[in-house]
PDB file of C-alpha atoms in Angstrom:
ATOM      1  CA  MET V   1     218.573 183.551 142.078  1.00  0.00           C
ATOM      2  CA  SER V   2     217.032 180.394 143.246  1.00  0.00           C
ATOM      3  CA  THR V   3     214.319 178.232 141.502  1.00  0.00           C
ATOM      4  CA  THR V   4     211.758 179.014 144.128  1.00  0.00           C
ATOM      5  CA  THR V   5     212.459 182.618 144.085  1.00  0.00           C
ATOM      6  CA  VAL V   6     212.327 182.677 140.217  1.00  0.00           C
ATOM      7  CA  SER V   7     208.876 180.995 140.188  1.00  0.00           C
ATOM      8  CA  GLN V   8     207.552 183.151 142.934  1.00  0.00           C
ATOM      9  CA  ALA V   9     208.687 186.165 140.768  1.00  0.00           C
ATOM     10  CA  ARG V  10     206.760 184.940 137.847  1.00  0.00           C
ATOM     11  CA  GLY V  11     203.715 184.616 140.087  1.00  0.00           C
ATOM     12  CA  GLY V  12     204.244 180.578 140.587  1.00  0.00           C
ATOM     13  CA  PHE V  13     203.892 178.666 143.549  1.00  0.00           C
ATOM     14  CA  SER V  14     204.485 175.154 144.403  1.00  0.00           C
ATOM     15  CA  PHE V  15     201.854 172.583 145.737  1.00  0.00           C
ATOM     16  CA  ALA V  16     204.348 172.562 149.238  1.00  0.00           C
ATOM     17  CA  GLN V  17     203.936 176.788 149.596  1.00  0.00           C
ATOM     18  CA  TYR V  18     199.945 176.394 148.907  1.00  0.00           C
ATOM     19  CA  VAL V  19     199.864 173.494 151.716  1.00  0.00           C
ATOM     20  CA  THR V  20     202.082 175.766 153.874  1.00  0.00           C
ATOM     21  CA  CYS V  21     199.759 178.253 153.617  1.00  0.00           C
ATOM     22  CA  LEU V  22     196.647 176.209 154.384  1.00  0.00           C
ATOM     23  CA  ASN V  23     198.032 174.809 157.621  1.00  0.00           C
ATOM     24  CA  GLY V  24     199.155 178.222 158.853  1.00  0.00           C
ATOM     25  CA  ILE V  25     195.832 179.447 158.576  1.00  0.00           C
ATOM     26  CA  VAL V  26     194.000 176.503 159.790  1.00  0.00           C
ATOM     27  CA  TRP V  27     196.122 176.190 162.819  1.00  0.00           C
ATOM     28  CA  ARG V  28     195.907 179.821 163.477  1.00  0.00           C
ATOM     29  CA  GLU V  29     191.988 179.694 163.633  1.00  0.00           C
ATOM     30  CA  ALA V  30     192.225 176.116 165.536  1.00  0.00           C
ATOM     31  CA  LEU V  31     194.528 177.932 168.432  1.00  0.00           C
ATOM     32  CA  ARG V  32     192.007 180.815 168.445  1.00  0.00           C
ATOM     33  CA  PHE V  33     188.995 178.531 168.875  1.00  0.00           C
ATOM     34  CA  LEU V  34     190.791 176.535 171.742  1.00  0.00           C
ATOM     35  CA  HIS V  35     191.547 179.730 173.461  1.00  0.00           C
ATOM     36  CA  GLN V  36     187.903 180.763 172.884  1.00  0.00           C
ATOM     37  CA  ARG V  37     186.323 178.117 175.282  1.00  0.00           C
ATOM     38  CA  GLU V  38     183.062 179.982 175.782  1.00  0.00           C
ATOM     39  CA  ARG V  39     182.461 180.177 171.883  1.00  0.00           C
ATOM     40  CA  PHE V  40     182.437 176.678 171.804  1.00  0.00           C
ATOM     41  CA  VAL V  41     180.085 176.142 174.825  1.00  0.00           C
ATOM     42  CA  SER V  42     177.951 178.774 173.149  1.00  0.00           C
ATOM     43  CA  ALA V  43     177.719 177.323 169.784  1.00  0.00           C
ATOM     44  CA  LEU V  44     176.236 174.246 171.843  1.00  0.00           C
ATOM     45  CA  VAL V  45     173.651 175.888 174.142  1.00  0.00           C
ATOM     46  CA  ARG V  46     171.553 177.541 171.374  1.00  0.00           C
ATOM     47  CA  PRO V  47     170.690 173.942 169.770  1.00  0.00           C
ATOM     48  CA  LEU V  48     170.620 172.425 173.128  1.00  0.00           C
ATOM     49  CA  VAL V  49     168.243 174.659 174.349  1.00  0.00           C
ATOM     50  CA  TRP V  50     165.797 174.063 171.367  1.00  0.00           C
ATOM     51  CA  LEU V  51     166.660 170.166 171.503  1.00  0.00           C
ATOM     52  CA  PHE V  52     165.691 169.926 175.348  1.00  0.00           C
ATOM     53  CA  ILE V  53     163.357 172.592 176.051  1.00  0.00           C
ATOM     54  CA  PHE V  54     161.240 173.789 173.146  1.00  0.00           C
ATOM     55  CA  ALA V  55     161.225 170.403 171.407  1.00  0.00           C
ATOM     56  CA  VAL V  56     159.193 168.870 174.335  1.00  0.00           C
ATOM     57  CA  GLY V  57     156.822 171.637 174.500  1.00  0.00           C
ATOM     58  CA  PHE V  58     156.115 171.511 170.534  1.00  0.00           C
ATOM     59  CA  ARG V  59     156.348 167.733 170.496  1.00  0.00           C
ATOM     60  CA  GLN V  60     152.322 167.495 171.033  1.00  0.00           C
ATOM     61  CA  VAL V  61     151.708 170.609 168.999  1.00  0.00           C
ATOM     62  CA  LEU V  62     153.789 169.928 165.806  1.00  0.00           C
ATOM     63  CA  GLY V  63     153.424 166.219 164.902  1.00  0.00           C
ATOM     64  CA  VAL V  64     155.410 165.236 161.766  1.00  0.00           C
ATOM     65  CA  SER V  65     153.894 162.848 159.016  1.00  0.00           C
ATOM     66  CA  ILE V  66     155.990 160.432 157.313  1.00  0.00           C
ATOM     67  CA  ILE V  67     157.999 162.264 154.680  1.00  0.00           C
ATOM     68  CA  PRO V  68     161.572 161.763 152.970  1.00  0.00           C
ATOM     69  CA  PRO V  69     163.581 160.732 153.860  1.00  0.00           C
ATOM     70  CA  TYR V  70     162.025 159.199 156.899  1.00  0.00           C
ATOM     71  CA  GLU V  71     160.190 155.834 156.630  1.00  0.00           C
ATOM     72  CA  THR V  72     158.061 156.154 159.578  1.00  0.00           C
ATOM     73  CA  TYR V  73     156.607 158.665 162.288  1.00  0.00           C
ATOM     74  CA  ILE V  74     159.381 160.521 164.125  1.00  0.00           C
ATOM     75  CA  LEU V  75     159.657 162.578 167.041  1.00  0.00           C
ATOM     76  CA  TYR V  76     159.732 166.227 166.537  1.00  0.00           C
ATOM     77  CA  GLU V  77     163.627 166.187 168.505  1.00  0.00           C
ATOM     78  CA  VAL V  78     164.426 163.922 165.312  1.00  0.00           C
ATOM     79  CA  TYR V  79     163.047 166.309 162.797  1.00  0.00           C
ATOM     80  CA  ILE V  80     164.618 169.366 164.134  1.00  0.00           C
ATOM     81  CA  ALA V  81     168.171 167.830 164.843  1.00  0.00           C
ATOM     82  CA  PRO V  82     169.409 168.431 161.285  1.00  0.00           C
ATOM     83  CA  GLY V  83     168.394 171.958 161.168  1.00  0.00           C
ATOM     84  CA  LEU V  84     170.072 172.312 164.593  1.00  0.00           C
ATOM     85  CA  MET V  85     173.343 171.001 163.106  1.00  0.00           C
ATOM     86  CA  ALA V  86     172.803 173.526 160.350  1.00  0.00           C
ATOM     87  CA  MET V  87     172.075 176.323 162.896  1.00  0.00           C
ATOM     88  CA  ILE V  88     175.596 175.620 164.516  1.00  0.00           C
ATOM     89  CA  GLN V  89     177.346 176.159 160.945  1.00  0.00           C
ATOM     90  CA  LEU V  90     175.362 179.341 160.612  1.00  0.00           C
ATOM     91  CA  PHE V  91     176.159 180.702 163.750  1.00  0.00           C
ATOM     92  CA  ASN V  92     179.650 179.678 163.156  1.00  0.00           C
ATOM     93  CA  GLY V  93     179.798 180.898 159.576  1.00  0.00           C
ATOM     94  CA  MET V  94     179.203 184.540 161.032  1.00  0.00           C
ATOM     95  CA  GLN V  95     181.463 184.322 164.099  1.00  0.00           C
ATOM     96  CA  SER V  96     184.275 183.593 161.549  1.00  0.00           C
ATOM     97  CA  SER V  97     183.367 186.538 159.409  1.00  0.00           C
ATOM     98  CA  LEU V  98     183.396 188.535 162.855  1.00  0.00           C
ATOM     99  CA  SER V  99     186.927 187.542 163.279  1.00  0.00           C
ATOM    100  CA  MET V 100     187.867 188.931 159.995  1.00  0.00           C
ATOM    101  CA  VAL V 101     186.203 192.261 160.662  1.00  0.00           C
ATOM    102  CA  TYR V 102     188.338 192.392 163.963  1.00  0.00           C
ATOM    103  CA  ASP V 103     191.446 191.363 162.366  1.00  0.00           C
ATOM    104  CA  ARG V 104     190.812 194.014 159.711  1.00  0.00           C
ATOM    105  CA  GLU V 105     190.232 196.773 162.654  1.00  0.00           C
ATOM    106  CA  MET V 106     193.350 195.460 164.450  1.00  0.00           C
ATOM    107  CA  GLY V 107     195.557 195.195 161.026  1.00  0.00           C
ATOM    108  CA  ASN V 108     196.116 191.621 161.156  1.00  0.00           C
ATOM    109  CA  MET V 109     194.004 191.065 157.987  1.00  0.00           C
ATOM    110  CA  ARG V 110     196.522 193.412 156.208  1.00  0.00           C
ATOM    111  CA  THR V 111     199.259 191.246 156.894  1.00  0.00           C
ATOM    112  CA  LEU V 112     197.559 188.311 155.343  1.00  0.00           C
ATOM    113  CA  LEU V 113     196.188 190.216 152.211  1.00  0.00           C
ATOM    114  CA  VAL V 114     199.579 191.590 151.149  1.00  0.00           C
ATOM    115  CA  SER V 115     200.625 187.776 151.047  1.00  0.00           C
ATOM    116  CA  PRO V 116     202.216 187.043 147.402  1.00  0.00           C
ATOM    117  CA  LEU V 117     199.814 183.924 147.325  1.00  0.00           C
ATOM    118  CA  PRO V 118     196.332 184.434 145.254  1.00  0.00           C
ATOM    119  CA  ARG V 119     194.028 186.517 147.514  1.00  0.00           C
ATOM    120  CA  TRP V 120     191.241 184.079 146.397  1.00  0.00           C
ATOM    121  CA  TYR V 121     193.250 181.191 147.947  1.00  0.00           C
ATOM    122  CA  LEU V 122     193.856 183.015 151.110  1.00  0.00           C
ATOM    123  CA  LEU V 123     190.262 183.813 151.471  1.00  0.00           C
ATOM    124  CA  PHE V 124     189.477 180.176 150.714  1.00  0.00           C
ATOM    125  CA  CYS V 125     191.990 178.976 153.427  1.00  0.00           C
ATOM    126  CA  LYS V 126     190.024 180.832 156.005  1.00  0.00           C
ATOM    127  CA  LEU V 127     186.925 179.604 154.745  1.00  0.00           C
ATOM    128  CA  VAL V 128     188.077 175.912 155.212  1.00  0.00           C
ATOM    129  CA  ALA V 129     189.421 176.788 158.451  1.00  0.00           C
ATOM    130  CA  GLY V 130     185.979 178.085 159.775  1.00  0.00           C
ATOM    131  CA  THR V 131     184.194 175.019 158.157  1.00  0.00           C
ATOM    132  CA  ALA V 132     186.930 172.685 159.937  1.00  0.00           C
ATOM    133  CA  VAL V 133     186.059 174.197 163.494  1.00  0.00           C
ATOM    134  CA  SER V 134     182.048 173.771 162.381  1.00  0.00           C
ATOM    135  CA  LEU V 135     182.619 170.204 161.969  1.00  0.00           C
ATOM    136  CA  LEU V 136     184.074 169.647 165.555  1.00  0.00           C
ATOM    137  CA  GLN V 137     181.031 171.620 166.778  1.00  0.00           C
ATOM    138  CA  VAL V 138     178.404 169.698 165.132  1.00  0.00           C
ATOM    139  CA  TYR V 139     180.161 166.135 165.987  1.00  0.00           C
ATOM    140  CA  THR V 140     179.937 167.171 169.362  1.00  0.00           C
ATOM    141  CA  PHE V 141     175.931 168.432 169.365  1.00  0.00           C
ATOM    142  CA  LEU V 142     175.418 164.680 167.708  1.00  0.00           C
ATOM    143  CA  LEU V 143     177.373 162.833 170.699  1.00  0.00           C
ATOM    144  CA  ILE V 144     175.298 164.867 173.353  1.00  0.00           C
ATOM    145  CA  ALA V 145     171.706 164.103 170.848  1.00  0.00           C
ATOM    146  CA  TRP V 146     173.117 160.496 171.142  1.00  0.00           C
ATOM    147  CA  PHE V 147     172.596 160.514 174.709  1.00  0.00           C
ATOM    148  CA  TRP V 148     168.901 161.969 174.104  1.00  0.00           C
ATOM    149  CA  ASP V 149     168.155 158.904 171.746  1.00  0.00           C
ATOM    150  CA  ILE V 150     168.218 160.873 168.822  1.00  0.00           C
ATOM    151  CA  ALA V 151     170.557 158.449 166.645  1.00  0.00           C
ATOM    152  CA  PRO V 152     170.566 158.154 162.833  1.00  0.00           C
ATOM    153  CA  PRO V 153     171.692 154.829 161.386  1.00  0.00           C
ATOM    154  CA  PRO V 154     175.200 154.443 162.065  1.00  0.00           C
ATOM    155  CA  ILE V 155     176.533 155.047 158.540  1.00  0.00           C
ATOM    156  CA  GLY V 156     174.836 158.298 158.843  1.00  0.00           C
ATOM    157  CA  TYR V 157     177.406 159.814 160.704  1.00  0.00           C
ATOM    158  CA  LEU V 158     179.817 159.230 157.955  1.00  0.00           C
ATOM    159  CA  THR V 159     177.599 159.749 155.146  1.00  0.00           C
ATOM    160  CA  VAL V 160     176.778 163.411 156.434  1.00  0.00           C
ATOM    161  CA  LEU V 161     180.124 164.606 156.372  1.00  0.00           C
ATOM    162  CA  PRO V 162     180.151 165.695 152.693  1.00  0.00           C
ATOM    163  CA  ALA V 163     177.086 167.436 153.407  1.00  0.00           C
ATOM    164  CA  LEU V 164     178.166 169.199 156.524  1.00  0.00           C
ATOM    165  CA  ILE V 165     181.277 170.297 154.315  1.00  0.00           C
ATOM    166  CA  LEU V 166     179.139 171.894 151.784  1.00  0.00           C
ATOM    167  CA  SER V 167     176.928 173.434 153.762  1.00  0.00           C
ATOM    168  CA  GLY V 168     179.747 174.547 156.072  1.00  0.00           C
ATOM    169  CA  LEU V 169     181.602 175.986 152.933  1.00  0.00           C
ATOM    170  CA  MET V 170     178.403 177.841 151.721  1.00  0.00           C
ATOM    171  CA  LEU V 171     177.106 179.759 155.145  1.00  0.00           C
ATOM    172  CA  GLY V 172     180.926 180.508 155.907  1.00  0.00           C
ATOM    173  CA  ALA V 173     181.016 182.039 152.269  1.00  0.00           C
ATOM    174  CA  LEU V 174     177.864 184.133 153.023  1.00  0.00           C
ATOM    175  CA  GLY V 175     179.194 185.288 156.496  1.00  0.00           C
ATOM    176  CA  MET V 176     182.472 186.080 154.373  1.00  0.00           C
ATOM    177  CA  LEU V 177     180.652 188.395 151.702  1.00  0.00           C
ATOM    178  CA  ILE V 178     178.914 190.083 154.602  1.00  0.00           C
ATOM    179  CA  SER V 179     181.729 191.280 156.398  1.00  0.00           C
ATOM    180  CA  SER V 180     183.472 192.706 153.393  1.00  0.00           C
ATOM    181  CA  GLY V 181     180.620 195.228 153.715  1.00  0.00           C
ATOM    182  CA  ILE V 182     181.201 196.084 157.587  1.00  0.00           C
ATOM    183  CA  LYS V 183     183.501 198.683 158.475  1.00  0.00           C
ATOM    184  CA  GLN V 184     183.211 198.818 162.236  1.00  0.00           C
ATOM    185  CA  LEU V 185     183.088 195.597 164.617  1.00  0.00           C
ATOM    186  CA  GLU V 186     180.308 197.382 166.526  1.00  0.00           C
ATOM    187  CA  ASN V 187     177.850 197.298 163.704  1.00  0.00           C
ATOM    188  CA  PHE V 188     178.147 193.477 163.123  1.00  0.00           C
ATOM    189  CA  ALA V 189     176.065 192.106 165.865  1.00  0.00           C
ATOM    190  CA  GLY V 190     173.006 193.847 164.342  1.00  0.00           C
ATOM    191  CA  VAL V 191     173.782 192.735 160.655  1.00  0.00           C
ATOM    192  CA  MET V 192     174.094 188.997 162.113  1.00  0.00           C
ATOM    193  CA  ASN V 193     170.612 189.112 163.917  1.00  0.00           C
ATOM    194  CA  PHE V 194     169.423 190.607 160.585  1.00  0.00           C
ATOM    195  CA  VAL V 195     170.763 187.526 158.555  1.00  0.00           C
ATOM    196  CA  ILE V 196     170.831 184.776 161.178  1.00  0.00           C
ATOM    197  CA  PHE V 197     167.306 184.690 162.425  1.00  0.00           C
ATOM    198  CA  PRO V 198     165.319 185.254 159.416  1.00  0.00           C
ATOM    199  CA  MET V 199     167.341 182.641 157.551  1.00  0.00           C
ATOM    200  CA  PHE V 200     166.794 180.308 160.660  1.00  0.00           C
ATOM    201  CA  PHE V 201     163.037 180.674 161.164  1.00  0.00           C
ATOM    202  CA  ALA V 202     161.986 180.793 157.551  1.00  0.00           C
ATOM    203  CA  SER V 203     163.531 177.584 156.561  1.00  0.00           C
ATOM    204  CA  SER V 204     162.473 174.037 157.274  1.00  0.00           C
ATOM    205  CA  ALA V 205     164.812 173.679 160.497  1.00  0.00           C
ATOM    206  CA  LEU V 206     161.743 173.712 162.497  1.00  0.00           C
ATOM    207  CA  TYR V 207     158.932 172.913 160.809  1.00  0.00           C
ATOM    208  CA  PRO V 208     158.030 170.876 157.201  1.00  0.00           C
ATOM    209  CA  LEU V 209     157.640 172.977 154.381  1.00  0.00           C
ATOM    210  CA  TRP V 210     154.444 171.233 153.566  1.00  0.00           C
ATOM    211  CA  ARG V 211     152.847 173.134 156.831  1.00  0.00           C
ATOM    212  CA  VAL V 212     154.339 176.399 156.104  1.00  0.00           C
ATOM    213  CA  GLN V 213     152.438 176.237 152.709  1.00  0.00           C
ATOM    214  CA  GLU V 214     149.153 175.282 154.480  1.00  0.00           C
ATOM    215  CA  GLY V 215     149.689 178.578 156.841  1.00  0.00           C
ATOM    216  CA  SER V 216     151.167 180.870 154.384  1.00  0.00           C
ATOM    217  CA  PRO V 217     151.897 180.004 150.444  1.00  0.00           C
ATOM    218  CA  LEU V 218     153.880 183.276 150.298  1.00  0.00           C
ATOM    219  CA  LEU V 219     156.278 182.143 153.193  1.00  0.00           C
ATOM    220  CA  TYR V 220     156.554 178.977 151.728  1.00  0.00           C
ATOM    221  CA  TYR V 221     158.060 180.531 148.706  1.00  0.00           C
ATOM    222  CA  VAL V 222     160.171 182.291 150.915  1.00  0.00           C
ATOM    223  CA  CYS V 223     161.399 179.156 152.785  1.00  0.00           C
ATOM    224  CA  LEU V 224     161.764 177.403 149.318  1.00  0.00           C
ATOM    225  CA  PHE V 225     164.186 179.910 148.014  1.00  0.00           C
ATOM    226  CA  ASN V 226     166.145 180.201 151.439  1.00  0.00           C
ATOM    227  CA  PRO V 227     169.356 178.530 150.914  1.00  0.00           C
ATOM    228  CA  PHE V 228     169.420 177.671 154.412  1.00  0.00           C
ATOM    229  CA  THR V 229     166.429 175.369 153.722  1.00  0.00           C
ATOM    230  CA  HIS V 230     168.441 173.543 151.075  1.00  0.00           C
ATOM    231  CA  ALA V 231     171.839 173.235 153.814  1.00  0.00           C
ATOM    232  CA  VAL V 232     169.299 172.035 156.096  1.00  0.00           C
ATOM    233  CA  GLU V 233     167.774 169.203 153.990  1.00  0.00           C
ATOM    234  CA  LEU V 234     170.856 168.167 152.373  1.00  0.00           C
ATOM    235  CA  ILE V 235     172.081 167.378 155.917  1.00  0.00           C
ATOM    236  CA  ARG V 236     168.630 165.718 156.521  1.00  0.00           C
ATOM    237  CA  PHE V 237     168.908 163.418 153.651  1.00  0.00           C
ATOM    238  CA  ALA V 238     172.787 162.626 154.269  1.00  0.00           C
ATOM    239  CA  LEU V 239     172.034 161.371 157.673  1.00  0.00           C
ATOM    240  CA  TYR V 240     169.844 158.639 156.273  1.00  0.00           C
ATOM    241  CA  GLY V 241     172.464 157.741 153.398  1.00  0.00           C
ATOM    242  CA  GLN V 242     170.375 159.678 150.848  1.00  0.00           C
ATOM    243  CA  ILE V 243     171.127 162.604 148.555  1.00  0.00           C
ATOM    244  CA  ASN V 244     168.817 165.685 147.824  1.00  0.00           C
ATOM    245  CA  TRP V 245     170.132 166.515 144.452  1.00  0.00           C
ATOM    246  CA  ILE V 246     167.863 169.739 144.417  1.00  0.00           C
ATOM    247  CA  SER V 247     169.389 171.087 147.508  1.00  0.00           C
ATOM    248  CA  LEU V 248     173.061 169.912 146.422  1.00  0.00           C
ATOM    249  CA  ALA V 249     172.825 172.053 143.276  1.00  0.00           C
ATOM    250  CA  VAL V 250     171.362 174.992 145.251  1.00  0.00           C
ATOM    251  CA  ILE V 251     174.293 175.017 147.750  1.00  0.00           C
ATOM    252  CA  GLY V 252     176.713 174.357 145.085  1.00  0.00           C
ATOM    253  CA  GLY V 253     175.724 177.233 143.040  1.00  0.00           C
ATOM    254  CA  CYS V 254     175.487 179.745 146.242  1.00  0.00           C
ATOM    255  CA  THR V 255     178.639 178.553 147.421  1.00  0.00           C
ATOM    256  CA  ILE V 256     180.286 179.886 144.282  1.00  0.00           C
ATOM    257  CA  VAL V 257     178.427 183.204 144.049  1.00  0.00           C
ATOM    258  CA  PHE V 258     178.917 184.115 147.610  1.00  0.00           C
ATOM    259  CA  MET V 259     182.609 183.179 147.463  1.00  0.00           C
ATOM    260  CA  VAL V 260     183.102 184.968 144.144  1.00  0.00           C
ATOM    261  CA  GLY V 261     181.372 187.594 145.188  1.00  0.00           C
ATOM    262  CA  ALA V 262     183.733 187.767 148.816  1.00  0.00           C
ATOM    263  CA  ILE V 263     186.967 187.634 146.514  1.00  0.00           C
ATOM    264  CA  TYR V 264     185.591 190.851 144.630  1.00  0.00           C
ATOM    265  CA  ALA V 265     184.572 192.935 147.548  1.00  0.00           C
ATOM    266  CA  TYR V 266     187.801 192.041 149.060  1.00  0.00           C
ATOM    267  CA  ASP V 267     189.708 193.289 146.150  1.00  0.00           C
ATOM    268  CA  PRO V 268     191.031 196.478 147.362  1.00  0.00           C
ATOM    269  CA  SER V 269     190.937 198.207 143.733  1.00  0.00           C
ATOM    270  CA  ARG V 270     187.027 197.253 143.116  1.00  0.00           C
ATOM    271  CA  GLY V 271     185.427 195.777 146.029  1.00  0.00           C
ATOM    272  CA  LEU V 272     183.798 196.933 149.246  1.00  0.00           C
ATOM    273  CA  ALA V 273     187.112 196.472 151.529  1.00  0.00           C
ATOM    274  CA  ARG V 274     188.833 199.364 149.968  1.00  0.00           C
ATOM    275  CA  ARG V 275     192.077 200.806 151.137  1.00  0.00           C
ATOM    276  CA  GLY V 276     192.567 204.035 152.957  1.00  0.00           C
ATOM    277  CA  PRO V 277     194.910 206.729 151.781  1.00  0.00           C
ATOM    278  CA  ALA V 278     197.516 205.552 154.058  1.00  0.00           C
ATOM    279  CA  GLY V 279     197.635 202.183 152.156  1.00  0.00           C
ATOM    280  CA  GLY V 280     195.695 200.339 154.970  1.00  0.00           C
ATOM    281  CA  GLU V 281     192.468 198.707 154.932  1.00  0.00           C
ATOM    282  CA  THR V 282     189.556 200.541 156.254  1.00  0.00           C
TER     283      THR V 282
END
C-alpha cells in the first residue's frame, strides 16, 4: 500500500490534495458562471438601475451630510455605491446557494459530499468559489460606475478587496445555511425574496442610519443589528482606505456562525439535509 493510500486511510490528506479539491470546485463554479451569461448581466442590471435611475430621482430628496468616511458633501450616487456593491454579493450568495439546491435535486451534490475530504472543507471550497465569482461582478460594476464619475481614491480599489472577500464569505455562508433547509427548487425563489429584500432595505445601503433614526427608532435598531448593514459599512470605509472595526467584528462573527450552521445542517446524521431511505440526500 502506498504512502498516500495509508495517509488517506488514516484520514489525512496532503496539502496538494486539498489544493486540487479547491481548484476543481472553483473551476467548476467558474465554468458554470461563464456558461450562464444571463446571470452575469442580471447581477449588474439591478444595481445599475438603482445607480442610473433611482439615484437621479432621489438625489434632491435624500441629501447626504458629511459623515465618515467622507470628508466633504457627496452626491447620493456616491453614497449608495458601496450598498450596491454589497447588493451584488448578496444576490450572488443566494444564486450560489440556489445552485446547491439544484445540485442536490439532480444528485450532483451527493457526489461531492461523499468525497473522503472533510465536509467542512468541501463547503468552504464552494463558498470560496462563489465569493470569487462575486468579486468579478463587483469590479465590473466599479468599472461601469467609474464612467459615471463615481470613483473612490485609486488606492481604494485595492483596499476594498479584503472587505469584499469578507462580506462575500459572510453572505455566501448565509445563503449556504438557508439552502440546507430547502428541499425543493421551487421553494427557493420565495425564500430568496423573504431574505434579500428585508436585508437590503433595512440597512444603510440606501440611506444613512441617522436618517432612519430620525424617522423610526425601532427601524434604526433593526438596521443596526442587520449583518448586511455592516457589510455595506465595511466596504464603504475600505473604499477610502479606512477600517470600520465594529463592522469587521460583526462580519467575522456572523461568517463563523453561518458557516458552522451550514456545516451542521449538511451533516446527514444531524442536520437539515438528511439522507433519504435509499441513502441519497433528500
